[in-house]
Short mmCIF file of C-alpha atoms in Angstrom, two decimals:
data_model
loop_
_atom_site.label_atom_id
_atom_site.label_comp_id
_atom_site.label_asym_id
_atom_site.label_seq_id
_atom_site.Cartn_x
_atom_site.Cartn_y
_atom_site.Cartn_z
CA MET A 1 336.28 213.76 105.41
CA SER A 2 334.40 211.12 103.42
CA SER A 3 332.51 211.42 100.15
CA PRO A 4 328.80 212.32 100.52
CA GLY A 5 326.74 209.24 101.30
CA LEU A 6 329.77 207.07 102.15
CA PRO A 7 330.89 205.97 105.61
CA GLU A 8 334.17 207.29 106.93
CA LEU A 9 336.77 204.58 106.37
CA PRO A 10 339.80 204.43 108.68
CA VAL A 11 342.23 203.78 105.81
CA PRO A 12 343.11 206.23 103.01
CA ARG A 13 344.26 203.59 100.52
CA LEU A 14 342.63 200.34 99.42
CA VAL A 15 344.07 197.53 97.32
CA VAL A 16 341.13 195.42 96.13
CA TRP A 17 342.48 192.01 95.14
CA ARG A 18 340.46 189.25 93.52
CA HIS A 19 341.16 185.62 94.40
CA GLY A 20 343.01 183.19 92.15
CA ARG A 21 341.41 180.82 89.67
CA THR A 22 339.19 177.91 90.62
CA GLU A 23 338.05 175.02 88.44
CA TRP A 24 334.63 176.67 88.39
CA ASN A 25 336.11 179.90 87.03
CA ALA A 26 337.77 177.93 84.25
CA ALA A 27 334.50 176.15 83.44
CA GLY A 28 332.37 179.32 83.43
CA ARG A 29 330.37 178.17 86.47
CA PHE A 30 328.76 180.71 88.81
CA GLN A 31 330.21 180.33 92.30
CA GLY A 32 328.45 183.07 94.22
CA GLN A 33 328.63 182.13 97.87
CA LEU A 34 329.40 178.47 97.22
CA ASP A 35 332.92 177.52 98.22
CA PRO A 36 335.12 175.74 95.65
CA PRO A 37 338.86 175.99 96.35
CA LEU A 38 341.64 177.37 94.19
CA ASP A 39 342.94 175.04 91.53
CA ASP A 40 346.66 174.56 90.86
CA VAL A 41 346.70 177.54 88.50
CA GLY A 42 344.97 179.68 91.10
CA ARG A 43 347.47 178.80 93.80
CA ALA A 44 350.35 179.67 91.48
CA GLN A 45 348.65 182.95 90.55
CA ALA A 46 348.24 183.86 94.21
CA ALA A 47 351.86 183.14 95.09
CA HIS A 48 353.12 185.11 92.10
CA ALA A 49 350.84 188.11 92.63
CA ALA A 50 351.65 188.21 96.35
CA GLY A 51 355.32 188.62 95.51
CA HIS A 52 354.50 191.78 93.58
CA LEU A 53 352.03 193.20 96.07
CA VAL A 54 354.32 192.76 99.06
CA ALA A 55 357.02 194.93 97.52
CA GLY A 56 354.87 198.04 97.95
CA LEU A 57 353.54 197.33 101.45
CA ALA A 58 354.95 197.96 104.92
CA PRO A 59 353.85 195.38 107.49
CA ALA A 60 353.45 197.94 110.28
CA SER A 61 351.01 200.05 108.28
CA THR A 62 349.09 197.37 106.35
CA VAL A 63 346.04 195.29 107.21
CA VAL A 64 344.92 192.34 105.09
CA VAL A 65 341.22 191.46 105.28
CA SER A 66 339.60 188.70 103.25
CA SER A 67 336.33 187.03 102.50
CA ASP A 68 336.08 183.85 104.54
CA LEU A 69 335.36 181.74 101.46
CA VAL A 70 338.28 179.37 100.94
CA ARG A 71 339.31 180.64 97.50
CA ALA A 72 339.77 184.16 98.85
CA ALA A 73 341.28 183.16 102.20
CA GLU A 74 343.88 180.95 100.53
CA THR A 75 344.80 183.76 98.16
CA ALA A 76 345.12 186.18 101.08
CA ARG A 77 347.40 183.86 103.05
CA SER A 78 349.91 183.89 100.21
CA LEU A 79 350.37 187.59 101.01
CA THR A 80 350.14 187.55 104.82
CA THR A 81 352.81 184.83 104.91
CA LEU A 82 355.22 187.14 103.06
CA LEU A 83 354.23 190.23 105.05
CA ASP A 84 354.18 188.33 108.36
CA VAL A 85 350.93 189.99 109.41
CA PRO A 86 347.71 188.39 110.69
CA LEU A 87 344.83 187.71 108.33
CA ARG A 88 341.41 189.09 109.17
CA LEU A 89 338.50 187.05 107.78
CA ASP A 90 335.10 188.68 107.32
CA ALA A 91 332.02 187.00 105.85
CA ARG A 92 330.79 190.43 104.70
CA LEU A 93 333.40 190.30 101.92
CA ARG A 94 331.88 187.19 100.35
CA GLU A 95 330.85 187.09 96.71
CA HIS A 96 327.63 188.64 95.46
CA GLY A 97 324.95 186.02 96.19
CA MET A 98 323.58 184.66 92.91
CA GLY A 99 320.60 182.70 94.21
CA THR A 100 319.40 179.98 91.84
CA TRP A 101 322.31 180.57 89.47
CA GLU A 102 324.97 179.33 91.87
CA GLY A 103 326.56 176.11 90.64
CA LEU A 104 325.31 176.58 87.07
CA THR A 105 327.41 177.43 84.03
CA ARG A 106 326.76 180.46 81.89
CA ASP A 107 325.26 178.23 79.19
CA GLU A 108 322.95 176.55 81.69
CA VAL A 109 321.72 179.89 83.01
CA ALA A 110 321.17 181.20 79.47
CA ASP A 111 319.13 178.09 78.64
CA ARG A 112 317.03 177.97 81.83
CA TYR A 113 316.62 181.67 82.55
CA PRO A 114 317.06 183.52 79.23
CA GLU A 115 315.38 186.77 80.33
CA GLN A 116 317.40 186.93 83.55
CA TYR A 117 320.58 186.18 81.63
CA ALA A 118 319.88 188.95 79.11
CA ASP A 119 319.37 191.43 81.96
CA TRP A 120 322.61 190.31 83.61
CA LEU A 121 324.61 190.72 80.41
CA ALA A 122 323.18 194.20 79.95
CA GLY A 123 323.97 195.22 83.54
CA ARG A 124 320.29 195.58 84.44
CA PRO A 125 318.81 194.35 87.76
CA VAL A 126 318.14 190.60 87.64
CA ARG A 127 314.72 189.80 89.06
CA GLY A 128 313.55 186.42 90.26
CA ARG A 129 316.80 184.54 90.80
CA GLY A 130 317.11 185.28 94.53
CA GLY A 131 320.47 186.14 95.98
CA GLU A 132 321.38 189.75 96.72
CA GLU A 133 320.59 193.19 95.41
CA VAL A 134 323.51 195.23 94.14
CA ALA A 135 323.22 197.89 96.84
CA ALA A 136 323.18 195.32 99.63
CA VAL A 137 326.54 193.92 98.52
CA ALA A 138 328.22 197.33 98.66
CA ASP A 139 326.56 198.10 102.00
CA ARG A 140 327.94 195.01 103.72
CA VAL A 141 331.44 195.45 102.33
CA LEU A 142 331.63 199.09 103.43
CA ALA A 143 330.37 198.11 106.88
CA ALA A 144 333.24 195.63 107.16
CA LEU A 145 335.85 198.14 105.99
CA ALA A 146 334.57 200.78 108.42
CA GLU A 147 335.62 198.49 111.28
CA LEU A 148 339.25 198.14 110.19
CA PRO A 149 342.04 199.61 112.33
CA PRO A 150 343.44 203.01 111.27
CA VAL A 151 346.39 202.11 109.04
CA GLU A 152 347.82 203.45 105.80
CA VAL A 153 346.59 200.70 103.48
CA ALA A 154 344.11 197.83 103.53
CA VAL A 155 344.42 194.91 101.13
CA VAL A 156 340.86 193.67 100.59
CA VAL A 157 340.81 190.13 99.21
CA THR A 158 337.44 189.42 97.68
CA HIS A 159 335.58 188.30 94.55
CA GLY A 160 334.74 189.43 91.04
CA GLY A 161 331.20 190.67 91.63
CA THR A 162 331.86 192.02 95.10
CA SER A 163 334.92 193.98 94.02
CA GLY A 164 332.88 195.59 91.26
CA ARG A 165 330.12 196.64 93.65
CA LEU A 166 332.67 198.11 96.07
CA ILE A 167 334.52 200.10 93.43
CA GLU A 168 331.28 201.42 91.94
CA ARG A 169 330.07 202.59 95.35
CA LEU A 170 333.36 204.26 96.29
CA LEU A 171 333.39 206.13 92.99
CA GLN A 172 329.69 206.92 93.42
CA LEU A 173 328.65 205.44 90.10
CA GLY A 174 324.88 205.21 89.79
CA PRO A 175 322.83 202.36 88.26
CA ASP A 176 323.22 203.82 84.77
CA HIS A 177 327.01 203.62 85.08
CA ARG A 178 327.47 200.08 86.35
CA ARG A 179 330.26 198.26 84.57
CA VAL A 180 331.94 201.41 83.34
CA PHE A 181 335.07 199.58 84.47
CA GLY A 182 335.78 196.05 83.35
CA PRO A 183 335.90 193.23 85.91
CA LEU A 184 338.96 192.06 87.77
CA GLY A 185 340.63 188.97 86.38
CA ASN A 186 341.72 186.21 88.70
CA CYS A 187 344.43 187.55 91.03
CA ALA A 188 344.31 191.03 89.51
CA TRP A 189 343.87 194.05 91.74
CA SER A 190 342.74 197.66 91.75
CA GLU A 191 344.03 200.49 93.91
CA LEU A 192 341.95 203.37 95.24
CA ALA A 193 342.96 206.33 97.40
CA ARG A 194 341.01 208.98 99.23
CA GLN A 195 342.09 212.41 98.05
CA SER A 196 340.45 215.75 98.90
CA GLY A 197 337.52 213.95 100.48
CA ARG A 198 336.75 211.70 97.50
CA TRP A 199 337.87 208.27 96.38
CA ARG A 200 339.93 208.05 93.20
CA LEU A 201 340.79 204.96 91.17
CA LEU A 202 344.58 204.95 90.71
CA ARG A 203 344.90 201.65 88.87
CA HIS A 204 342.50 198.97 87.76
CA ASN A 205 342.74 195.27 86.87
CA HIS A 206 346.48 195.32 87.43
CA ALA A 207 348.13 191.94 87.12
CA ALA A 208 351.59 190.54 87.66
CA ALA A 209 353.31 189.60 84.41
CA PRO A 210 354.46 185.98 84.06
CA PRO A 211 357.72 185.16 85.84
CA PRO A 212 360.89 184.95 83.73
CA GLU A 213 361.76 181.51 82.43
CA GLY A 214 363.47 179.46 85.10
CA VAL A 215 362.36 181.59 88.08
CA ALA A 216 360.15 179.70 90.52
CA VAL A 217 357.15 181.66 91.79
CA PRO A 218 357.77 181.08 95.55
CA ALA A 219 361.44 182.06 95.21
CA LEU A 220 360.47 185.23 93.35
CA GLY A 221 358.00 186.17 96.06
CA ARG A 222 360.64 185.81 98.77
CA ARG A 223 363.09 187.97 96.81
CA LEU A 224 360.56 190.75 96.30
CA ALA A 225 359.51 190.54 99.95
CA HIS A 226 363.11 191.23 100.99
CA GLY A 227 363.24 194.44 99.00
CA GLU A 228 364.62 193.34 95.63
CA THR A 229 363.30 195.20 92.61
CA ALA A 230 361.32 193.18 90.12
CA PRO A 231 363.23 192.73 86.84
CA PRO A 232 361.92 194.73 83.85
CA SER A 233 360.27 191.64 82.39
CA LEU A 234 358.06 191.51 85.50
CA ALA A 235 356.63 195.00 85.28
CA GLY A 236 352.89 194.73 85.99
CA ALA A 237 350.59 195.20 83.05
CA VAL A 238 347.08 196.64 83.19
CA GLY A 239 344.47 194.22 81.96
CA ASP A 240 343.74 190.55 81.90
CA GLN A 241 346.89 188.46 81.50
CA ARG A 242 345.11 185.24 80.57
CA GLY A 243 344.57 186.10 76.93
CA ASP A 244 340.99 184.80 76.78
CA GLY A 245 339.35 187.82 78.38
CA HIS A 246 336.40 186.93 80.59
CA ALA A 247 334.57 184.75 78.10
CA GLN A 248 334.38 181.77 80.46
CA ASP A 249 334.69 183.46 83.85
CA ALA A 250 331.11 183.78 85.08
CA ASP A 251 331.89 185.46 88.41
CA ALA A 252 334.12 188.12 86.86
CA VAL A 253 331.22 190.32 85.81
CA GLY A 254 328.66 190.03 88.60
#
């Protein structure tokens, strides 16, 4: 049974994973549906996070589906390589379209469109920039997830704004409760499960702690994939691991 107003999804557990860092994330530039790749930091984040995620997943009962934008697809492949499962790409998991803001930095948007920017910061609808309405983003993502095969868990590799819209819809948060939860940092993930006919948020903005000194990220991922337990210093910590919050990351809020 699904929650009222939500489609029946064929999976009872979702891991919603945001892509690794891009140069545009670091510069505070809105990406939207433009397609910059991961930077070196983002590729390292993806490899490291994948090593943690794979430890709790069984290949036979897991599907990995990703936005087809390169920053998400590359992040997803770091996990499917370890799991040895195919990657499903779906354009319906792309980032929230930002219209005229795409390619601009936060400062540029604030200077050119101050009223729109003030509405965005406050979580109000942004009129006049083009792009997508909030509800339309959640609608397309849920339509994609409804077509997944019936498995125990789906890892959904997507974007900062899109992940927020999905989580809000699954938890049935109305317009007055947008952004109750903070945004996902680069390569952080949230986990939701369907229990008693409703979706519950089990963890949010969970991130892999930095690897111990002297341990290479790819080697760590292989060890975790083969069933080793992460050392205590690698226990995941809730929250943003970067230390600078989301001050520069334009797409984190959406």
